[in-house]
Amino acid sequence: MSENKEKTLESLGEFGLIEHLTNSIEIKNGSTIKGVGDDAAVLDYKDKQTIVTTDLLLQGIHFDLVYTPIVHLGYKAVMVNLSDVYAMNATPKQITVSIGVSSKVSLPIVEQLYDGIKLACNKHNVDLIGGDTSTSLTGLTISITAIGEANKEDIVYRSGAKPNDLICVSGDLGAAYMGLQLLEREKRVHQGNTEIQPDLSGYDYILERQLKPEARKDVIEFLKTIGVKPTAMIDISDGLSSEIMHICKQSNTGCRIYENKIPIDHATSLFAEEINMNPTVAALNGGEDYELLFTISIEDYAKFNQETDIKIYTIGHITDESKGQYLVTNGDEEVELQAQGWNAVQ
Ligand code: ADP
Ligand code: MG
């Protein structure tokens, strides 16, 4: 075998690449009986229920390598899956990673992708137990499947919300979308004139929210500590509007969300102003915030009154289905929520 610095995807070949990417993996969870290296992985969840979720990321559709650091891409690809497991009030334990790589993708790119993937796994105590590797005709494709566990009675579905339940969110919204708008803007400027380097200084928060989202394991643990089991839960990947509508549809309810209660960071408002956008629209329709949106019974509300680092925002309440799904604006108007987007009534 040639020296490390001379390794290429071609010289490694498929099996060499798999070995190269996975030989440092140490199994962390007792439920992982067999990880990488056989025809299939073997898991043992004993009397727990098993949670499975998968996401497909295509270059040019879901990510743009022009402005996405590849380590961050690996990290985010794992986070979006773990976020789905946490949204079931479950604990992720294993992932599989499948990649399609074209001749345009170099070994350092794949190595950095796995650096990000492994970082995310270590942070969330998750085992990488397998995957698949193939050449592709164009670009980079990543498909990750996350597997987790929960006691049957702990699992939270989208369908459990009841009228009068409070609607809560675990963090501020719209920042990831503003980060994306900033990156797209700088890409356009950069493409028009290669002399100009992207100027991203001072925009750290919205960039971090777009490029390095964090799945909210801490929120799930916090809710357990204070003895609150949400009645319904979902993670915010597509924007507040469509996510609350998913909960309402599956729970056969309506809702009222109050515009002035939606948490929006100052950095989000500043950039929204810069590009003449209403920050509420970014929160409702932007997506990729990966915060948890959940409903709780009114009796559980008092349990939140404790000293804690974790801030939970109450943004509205569930109603009877007949009352519809509405945003109550700062001007006290009721605007019907739309899955495809809510148009600002200025
Ligand atoms: P098969 O031919 O049966 O599909 P592979 O040679 O593709 O087997 O895989 C061998 C082992 O390596 C399996 O355990 C598989 O899960 C793992 N593996 C393959 N590709 C990847 C990858 N990109 N990341 C992590 N593990 C992988
Ligand atoms: Mg295979």
CSV table of C-alpha atoms and ligand atoms in Angstrom, one decimal:
chain,number,residue,atom,x,y,z
A,1,MET,CA,0.0,0.0,0.0
A,2,SER,CA,1.3,3.5,-0.9
A,3,GLU,CA,1.9,6.1,1.7
A,4,ASN,CA,-1.0,7.9,3.3
A,5,LYS,CA,-0.6,11.1,1.4
A,6,GLU,CA,-0.6,9.3,-2.0
A,7,LYS,CA,-3.9,7.5,-1.3
A,8,THR,CA,-6.7,8.3,-3.8
A,9,LEU,CA,-10.2,6.9,-4.2
A,10,GLU,CA,-9.0,5.0,-7.2
A,11,SER,CA,-6.0,3.4,-5.5
A,12,LEU,CA,-8.1,2.4,-2.5
A,13,GLY,CA,-11.0,0.9,-4.4
A,14,GLU,CA,-14.4,0.2,-2.8
A,15,PHE,CA,-13.3,-2.2,-0.1
A,16,GLY,CA,-10.1,-0.2,0.7
A,17,LEU,CA,-12.2,2.9,1.1
A,18,ILE,CA,-14.7,1.3,3.4
A,19,GLU,CA,-11.8,-0.1,5.5
A,20,HIS,CA,-10.1,3.3,5.5
A,21,LEU,CA,-13.3,5.1,6.6
A,22,THR,CA,-14.4,2.6,9.3
A,23,ASN,CA,-11.3,1.0,10.8
A,24,SER,CA,-11.1,3.6,13.7
A,25,ILE,CA,-14.8,3.0,14.8
A,26,GLU,CA,-15.3,1.8,18.3
A,27,ILE,CA,-18.7,0.5,19.3
A,28,LYS,CA,-20.2,2.4,22.2
A,29,ASN,CA,-23.6,0.9,22.8
A,30,GLY,CA,-24.5,-2.5,24.3
A,31,SER,CA,-27.4,-2.8,21.8
A,32,THR,CA,-24.8,-3.0,18.9
A,33,ILE,CA,-23.9,-6.7,18.7
A,34,LYS,CA,-22.2,-6.4,15.3
A,35,GLY,CA,-21.3,-3.2,13.4
A,36,VAL,CA,-19.3,-2.8,10.2
A,37,GLY,CA,-17.7,-5.9,8.6
A,38,ASP,CA,-20.3,-8.5,8.0
A,39,ASP,CA,-23.2,-8.8,5.5
A,40,ALA,CA,-25.4,-6.9,7.9
A,41,ALA,CA,-25.2,-5.3,11.4
A,42,VAL,CA,-26.9,-7.1,14.3
A,43,LEU,CA,-28.7,-5.2,17.1
A,44,ASP,CA,-30.4,-6.3,20.3
A,45,TYR,CA,-33.0,-3.9,21.8
A,46,LYS,CA,-34.4,-6.5,24.2
A,47,ASP,CA,-37.8,-5.2,25.4
A,48,LYS,CA,-37.5,-1.7,24.0
A,49,GLN,CA,-39.2,-0.5,20.8
A,50,THR,CA,-37.1,0.4,17.8
A,51,ILE,CA,-37.2,3.7,16.0
A,52,VAL,CA,-35.9,4.0,12.4
A,53,THR,CA,-35.6,7.1,10.2
A,54,THR,CA,-33.8,7.9,7.0
A,55,ASP,CA,-32.8,10.9,5.0
A,56,LEU,CA,-31.4,11.3,1.5
A,57,LEU,CA,-29.1,14.3,0.6
A,58,LEU,CA,-28.3,15.1,-3.0
A,59,GLN,CA,-25.7,17.5,-4.1
A,60,GLY,CA,-27.3,20.5,-5.8
A,61,ILE,CA,-30.7,19.8,-4.3
A,62,HIS,CA,-30.0,19.6,-0.5
A,63,PHE,CA,-26.5,21.0,-0.3
A,64,ASP,CA,-24.1,23.2,-2.3
A,65,LEU,CA,-20.4,22.4,-2.0
A,66,VAL,CA,-19.5,25.9,-3.2
A,67,TYR,CA,-20.2,27.2,0.3
A,68,THR,CA,-20.8,24.2,2.5
A,69,PRO,CA,-17.7,23.1,4.5
A,70,ILE,CA,-17.6,19.3,4.0
A,71,VAL,CA,-17.0,18.5,7.7
A,72,HIS,CA,-20.2,20.5,8.5
A,73,LEU,CA,-22.1,18.6,5.8
A,74,GLY,CA,-21.2,15.3,7.4
A,75,TYR,CA,-22.2,16.6,10.8
A,76,LYS,CA,-25.5,18.1,9.6
A,77,ALA,CA,-26.4,14.9,7.6
A,78,VAL,CA,-26.2,13.0,10.9
A,79,MET,CA,-28.0,15.7,13.0
A,80,VAL,CA,-31.0,15.8,10.7
A,81,ASN,CA,-31.6,12.1,11.3
A,82,LEU,CA,-30.9,12.2,15.1
A,83,SER,CA,-33.3,15.1,15.3
A,84,ASP,CA,-36.1,12.9,13.9
A,85,VAL,CA,-35.3,10.2,16.5
A,86,TYR,CA,-35.4,12.8,19.4
A,87,ALA,CA,-38.7,14.1,17.9
A,88,MET,CA,-40.2,10.6,18.8
A,89,ASN,CA,-38.9,11.2,22.4
A,90,ALA,CA,-36.5,8.3,21.7
A,91,THR,CA,-32.7,7.9,22.0
A,92,PRO,CA,-30.6,7.4,18.8
A,93,LYS,CA,-28.1,4.5,19.1
A,94,GLN,CA,-26.9,3.6,15.6
A,95,ILE,CA,-26.6,5.0,12.1
A,96,THR,CA,-25.8,3.6,8.7
A,97,VAL,CA,-24.2,5.8,6.1
A,98,SER,CA,-24.5,5.2,2.3
A,99,ILE,CA,-22.5,7.3,-0.1
A,100,GLY,CA,-22.4,7.7,-3.9
A,101,VAL,CA,-19.3,9.4,-5.2
A,102,SER,CA,-18.5,10.6,-8.7
A,103,SER,CA,-15.0,10.9,-10.1
A,104,LYS,CA,-15.2,14.6,-9.2
A,105,VAL,CA,-15.1,13.8,-5.5
A,106,SER,CA,-11.6,13.3,-4.0
A,107,LEU,CA,-10.5,11.2,-1.1
A,108,PRO,CA,-9.9,14.2,1.2
A,109,ILE,CA,-13.6,15.2,0.6
A,110,VAL,CA,-14.8,11.8,1.7
A,111,GLU,CA,-12.4,11.8,4.7
A,112,GLN,CA,-13.7,15.2,5.8
A,113,LEU,CA,-17.3,14.1,5.4
A,114,TYR,CA,-16.6,11.1,7.7
A,115,ASP,CA,-14.8,13.4,10.2
A,116,GLY,CA,-18.0,15.3,10.5
A,117,ILE,CA,-20.1,12.2,10.7
A,118,LYS,CA,-17.9,10.7,13.4
A,119,LEU,CA,-17.9,13.9,15.4
A,120,ALA,CA,-21.7,13.9,15.4
A,121,CYS,CA,-21.7,10.2,16.4
A,122,ASN,CA,-19.3,10.8,19.3
A,123,LYS,CA,-21.2,13.8,20.5
A,124,HIS,CA,-24.5,11.8,20.6
A,125,ASN,CA,-23.0,8.5,21.6
A,126,VAL,CA,-24.2,6.8,18.4
A,127,ASP,CA,-22.5,3.8,16.7
A,128,LEU,CA,-21.8,3.9,12.9
A,129,ILE,CA,-22.7,0.3,12.1
A,130,GLY,CA,-22.6,0.1,8.3
A,131,GLY,CA,-23.6,1.5,5.0
A,132,ASP,CA,-23.0,1.1,1.3
A,133,THR,CA,-20.5,2.7,-1.1
A,134,SER,CA,-20.9,3.2,-4.8
A,135,THR,CA,-19.6,5.3,-7.6
A,136,SER,CA,-22.1,7.7,-9.1
A,137,LEU,CA,-22.3,9.6,-12.4
A,138,THR,CA,-22.6,13.0,-10.8
A,139,GLY,CA,-21.6,14.6,-7.6
A,140,LEU,CA,-22.0,13.4,-4.0
A,141,THR,CA,-25.0,11.6,-2.6
A,142,ILE,CA,-25.4,10.8,1.1
A,143,SER,CA,-28.1,8.6,2.7
A,144,ILE,CA,-28.1,8.2,6.4
A,145,THR,CA,-30.4,5.9,8.4
A,146,ALA,CA,-30.7,6.4,12.2
A,147,ILE,CA,-31.9,3.7,14.6
A,148,GLY,CA,-33.0,4.4,18.1
A,149,GLU,CA,-34.8,3.0,21.1
A,150,ALA,CA,-37.5,4.0,23.5
A,151,ASN,CA,-39.8,2.4,26.1
A,152,LYS,CA,-43.2,1.9,24.5
A,153,GLU,CA,-44.9,4.3,26.9
A,154,ASP,CA,-42.4,7.1,26.3
A,155,ILE,CA,-42.8,7.4,22.5
A,156,VAL,CA,-44.4,10.7,21.4
A,157,TYR,CA,-46.4,10.8,18.1
A,158,ARG,CA,-47.6,13.7,16.1
A,159,SER,CA,-51.2,12.6,16.8
A,160,GLY,CA,-51.6,13.2,20.5
A,161,ALA,CA,-52.4,16.9,20.8
A,162,LYS,CA,-55.7,17.9,22.5
A,163,PRO,CA,-57.6,21.1,22.6
A,164,ASN,CA,-56.2,23.6,25.2
A,165,ASP,CA,-52.7,22.0,25.1
A,166,LEU,CA,-50.0,24.6,25.0
A,167,ILE,CA,-47.7,24.7,21.9
A,168,CYS,CA,-44.0,25.0,22.8
A,169,VAL,CA,-40.8,25.4,20.8
A,170,SER,CA,-37.3,24.7,22.1
A,171,GLY,CA,-35.4,27.6,20.5
A,172,ASP,CA,-35.5,30.5,18.1
A,173,LEU,CA,-36.7,30.1,14.5
A,174,GLY,CA,-35.8,31.5,11.1
A,175,ALA,CA,-32.0,31.9,11.6
A,176,ALA,CA,-31.1,28.8,9.5
A,177,TYR,CA,-33.1,30.2,6.6
A,178,MET,CA,-31.4,33.6,6.9
A,179,GLY,CA,-28.0,31.9,7.0
A,180,LEU,CA,-29.0,30.2,3.7
A,181,GLN,CA,-30.1,33.4,2.1
A,182,LEU,CA,-26.7,35.0,3.1
A,183,LEU,CA,-24.7,32.2,1.7
A,184,GLU,CA,-26.7,32.3,-1.6
A,185,ARG,CA,-26.3,36.0,-1.8
A,186,GLU,CA,-22.5,35.8,-1.3
A,187,LYS,CA,-22.3,33.0,-3.9
A,188,ARG,CA,-24.1,35.2,-6.4
A,189,VAL,CA,-21.7,38.1,-5.7
A,190,HIS,CA,-18.7,35.8,-5.9
A,191,GLN,CA,-19.8,34.2,-9.2
A,192,GLY,CA,-20.3,37.6,-10.8
A,193,ASN,CA,-16.8,38.8,-9.8
A,194,THR,CA,-14.1,36.3,-8.8
A,195,GLU,CA,-12.1,39.2,-7.3
A,196,ILE,CA,-14.6,39.6,-4.5
A,197,GLN,CA,-14.2,37.2,-1.6
A,198,PRO,CA,-17.4,36.4,0.3
A,199,ASP,CA,-17.8,38.7,3.3
A,200,LEU,CA,-19.4,36.6,6.0
A,201,SER,CA,-18.0,38.4,9.1
A,202,GLY,CA,-20.5,39.5,11.7
A,203,TYR,CA,-23.0,36.9,10.6
A,204,ASP,CA,-21.8,34.1,12.8
A,205,TYR,CA,-25.1,33.1,14.4
A,206,ILE,CA,-27.2,32.7,11.3
A,207,LEU,CA,-24.4,30.9,9.5
A,208,GLU,CA,-23.9,28.5,12.4
A,209,ARG,CA,-27.7,27.8,12.5
A,210,GLN,CA,-27.6,26.9,8.8
A,211,LEU,CA,-24.3,25.0,8.6
A,212,LYS,CA,-24.0,23.4,12.0
A,213,PRO,CA,-27.4,22.5,13.5
A,214,GLU,CA,-27.6,20.6,16.7
A,215,ALA,CA,-30.2,18.0,17.4
A,216,ARG,CA,-31.9,18.7,20.7
A,217,LYS,CA,-31.0,15.7,22.8
A,218,ASP,CA,-30.7,18.2,25.8
A,219,VAL,CA,-34.4,19.1,25.4
A,220,ILE,CA,-35.6,15.5,25.5
A,221,GLU,CA,-33.5,14.8,28.6
A,222,PHE,CA,-34.7,18.0,30.3
A,223,LEU,CA,-38.4,17.1,29.7
A,224,LYS,CA,-37.7,13.7,31.2
A,225,THR,CA,-36.0,15.3,34.2
A,226,ILE,CA,-39.0,17.5,35.0
A,227,GLY,CA,-41.5,14.8,34.3
A,228,VAL,CA,-43.1,16.2,31.3
A,229,LYS,CA,-44.2,13.9,28.4
A,230,PRO,CA,-45.3,16.0,25.4
A,231,THR,CA,-48.7,15.1,24.0
A,232,ALA,CA,-47.4,15.5,20.5
A,233,MET,CA,-44.0,16.3,19.0
A,234,ILE,CA,-42.2,17.0,15.7
A,235,ASP,CA,-38.9,18.5,14.7
A,236,ILE,CA,-38.8,21.7,12.7
A,237,SER,CA,-37.2,20.9,9.4
A,238,ASP,CA,-39.7,22.6,7.0
A,239,GLY,CA,-40.7,25.7,9.0
A,240,LEU,CA,-43.1,26.3,11.9
A,241,SER,CA,-46.2,26.6,9.8
A,242,SER,CA,-46.1,23.2,8.1
A,243,GLU,CA,-44.9,21.4,11.2
A,244,ILE,CA,-47.7,22.7,13.4
A,245,MET,CA,-50.1,21.8,10.6
A,246,HIS,CA,-48.8,18.2,10.7
A,247,ILE,CA,-49.5,18.0,14.4
A,248,CYS,CA,-53.0,19.5,14.0
A,249,LYS,CA,-53.8,17.3,11.0
A,250,GLN,CA,-52.7,14.1,12.7
A,251,SER,CA,-54.3,15.1,16.0
A,252,ASN,CA,-57.6,16.4,14.4
A,253,THR,CA,-57.3,19.8,16.0
A,254,GLY,CA,-56.9,23.5,15.2
A,255,CYS,CA,-54.4,25.9,16.7
A,256,ARG,CA,-53.6,29.5,17.4
A,257,ILE,CA,-50.0,30.6,17.1
A,258,TYR,CA,-49.2,34.2,18.3
A,259,GLU,CA,-46.7,36.1,16.1
A,260,ASN,CA,-45.4,38.1,19.1
A,261,LYS,CA,-44.5,34.9,21.0
A,262,ILE,CA,-42.4,33.3,18.2
A,263,PRO,CA,-38.8,33.4,19.3
A,264,ILE,CA,-36.6,35.1,16.8
A,265,ASP,CA,-33.0,36.0,17.4
A,266,HIS,CA,-31.8,39.6,17.0
A,267,ALA,CA,-29.3,38.4,14.3
A,268,THR,CA,-32.2,36.9,12.3
A,269,SER,CA,-34.2,40.1,12.5
A,270,LEU,CA,-31.2,42.2,11.5
A,271,PHE,CA,-30.5,40.1,8.4
A,272,ALA,CA,-34.2,39.9,7.5
A,273,GLU,CA,-34.3,43.7,7.5
A,274,GLU,CA,-31.2,43.8,5.3
A,275,ILE,CA,-32.9,41.7,2.6
A,276,ASN,CA,-36.3,43.2,3.1
A,277,MET,CA,-37.9,40.2,4.5
A,278,ASN,CA,-40.4,39.8,7.4
A,279,PRO,CA,-38.6,37.6,10.0
A,280,THR,CA,-41.9,36.0,10.9
A,281,VAL,CA,-42.0,34.6,7.4
A,282,ALA,CA,-38.5,33.1,7.8
A,283,ALA,CA,-39.7,31.5,11.1
A,284,LEU,CA,-42.9,30.1,9.6
A,285,ASN,CA,-41.7,29.0,6.2
A,286,GLY,CA,-37.9,28.9,6.3
A,287,GLY,CA,-37.1,25.6,8.0
A,288,GLU,CA,-33.9,23.7,8.9
A,289,ASP,CA,-34.0,25.1,12.5
A,290,TYR,CA,-34.1,21.6,13.9
A,291,GLU,CA,-35.8,22.8,17.1
A,292,LEU,CA,-38.4,20.6,18.7
A,293,LEU,CA,-42.1,21.7,18.4
A,294,PHE,CA,-44.3,20.0,21.0
A,295,THR,CA,-47.6,20.3,22.8
A,296,ILE,CA,-48.1,19.8,26.5
A,297,SER,CA,-51.2,19.6,28.7
A,298,ILE,CA,-51.9,22.8,30.8
A,299,GLU,CA,-51.3,20.9,34.0
A,300,ASP,CA,-47.7,20.3,33.0
A,301,TYR,CA,-47.0,23.9,32.4
A,302,ALA,CA,-46.1,24.6,36.1
A,303,LYS,CA,-43.3,22.1,35.9
A,304,PHE,CA,-41.4,24.5,33.6
A,305,ASN,CA,-41.0,27.0,36.4
A,306,GLN,CA,-37.6,25.9,37.5
A,307,GLU,CA,-34.1,27.3,37.2
A,308,THR,CA,-32.7,25.8,34.0
A,309,ASP,CA,-30.4,26.6,31.1
A,310,ILE,CA,-32.9,25.2,28.7
A,311,LYS,CA,-35.4,27.8,27.5
A,312,ILE,CA,-38.8,26.6,26.3
A,313,TYR,CA,-41.0,29.1,24.6
A,314,THR,CA,-44.8,28.9,24.6
A,315,ILE,CA,-46.1,30.2,21.3
A,316,GLY,CA,-49.8,29.3,21.3
A,317,HIS,CA,-52.4,26.7,22.0
A,318,ILE,CA,-54.3,23.8,20.4
A,319,THR,CA,-58.0,24.3,19.7
A,320,ASP,CA,-60.9,22.3,18.4
A,321,GLU,CA,-60.6,21.3,14.8
A,322,SER,CA,-63.5,23.5,13.8
A,323,LYS,CA,-61.6,26.6,14.8
A,324,GLY,CA,-59.0,26.1,12.1
A,325,GLN,CA,-55.2,26.7,12.1
A,326,TYR,CA,-54.4,30.4,12.5
A,327,LEU,CA,-51.6,32.8,13.2
A,328,VAL,CA,-52.6,35.8,15.4
A,329,THR,CA,-50.5,38.6,14.1
A,330,ASN,CA,-49.0,41.5,16.0
A,331,GLY,CA,-51.8,43.6,14.6
A,332,ASP,CA,-54.3,41.2,16.2
A,333,GLU,CA,-55.5,39.8,12.9
A,334,GLU,CA,-56.0,36.1,12.3
A,335,VAL,CA,-54.2,34.7,9.2
A,336,GLU,CA,-54.8,31.2,8.2
A,337,LEU,CA,-51.6,29.1,8.3
A,338,GLN,CA,-50.5,27.5,5.0
A,339,ALA,CA,-48.3,24.5,4.6
A,340,GLN,CA,-46.6,25.9,1.5
A,341,GLY,CA,-46.0,29.3,3.1
A,342,TRP,CA,-47.6,32.2,4.8
A,343,ASN,CA,-47.7,35.5,2.9
A,344,ALA,CA,-46.8,38.4,5.0
A,345,VAL,CA,-49.7,40.9,5.5
A,346,GLN,CA,-47.6,43.9,6.3
B,1,ADP,P1,-22.1,-5.9,0.5
B,1,ADP,O1,-21.3,-6.2,-0.7
B,1,ADP,O2,-22.6,-7.1,1.3
B,1,ADP,O3,-23.0,-4.8,0.3
B,1,ADP,P2,-20.1,-4.1,1.4
B,1,ADP,O4,-18.8,-4.5,0.9
B,1,ADP,O5,-20.8,-3.0,0.7
B,1,ADP,O6,-21.0,-5.4,1.6
B,1,ADP,O7,-19.9,-3.7,2.9
B,1,ADP,C1,-19.0,-4.3,3.8
B,1,ADP,C2,-19.2,-3.7,5.2
B,1,ADP,O8,-18.9,-2.4,5.2
B,1,ADP,C3,-20.7,-3.8,5.7
B,1,ADP,O9,-20.6,-4.0,7.1
B,1,ADP,C4,-21.2,-2.4,5.3
B,1,ADP,O10,-22.3,-2.1,6.2
B,1,ADP,C5,-20.0,-1.6,5.6
B,1,ADP,N1,-20.0,-0.4,4.7
B,1,ADP,C6,-20.1,-0.3,3.4
B,1,ADP,N2,-20.0,1.0,3.0
B,1,ADP,C7,-19.9,1.8,4.1
B,1,ADP,C8,-19.9,3.2,4.3
B,1,ADP,N3,-19.9,4.1,3.3
B,1,ADP,N4,-19.8,3.6,5.6
B,1,ADP,C9,-19.8,2.7,6.6
B,1,ADP,N5,-19.8,1.4,6.5
B,1,ADP,C10,-19.9,0.9,5.2
B,2,MG,MG,-22.5,-2.9,-0.3
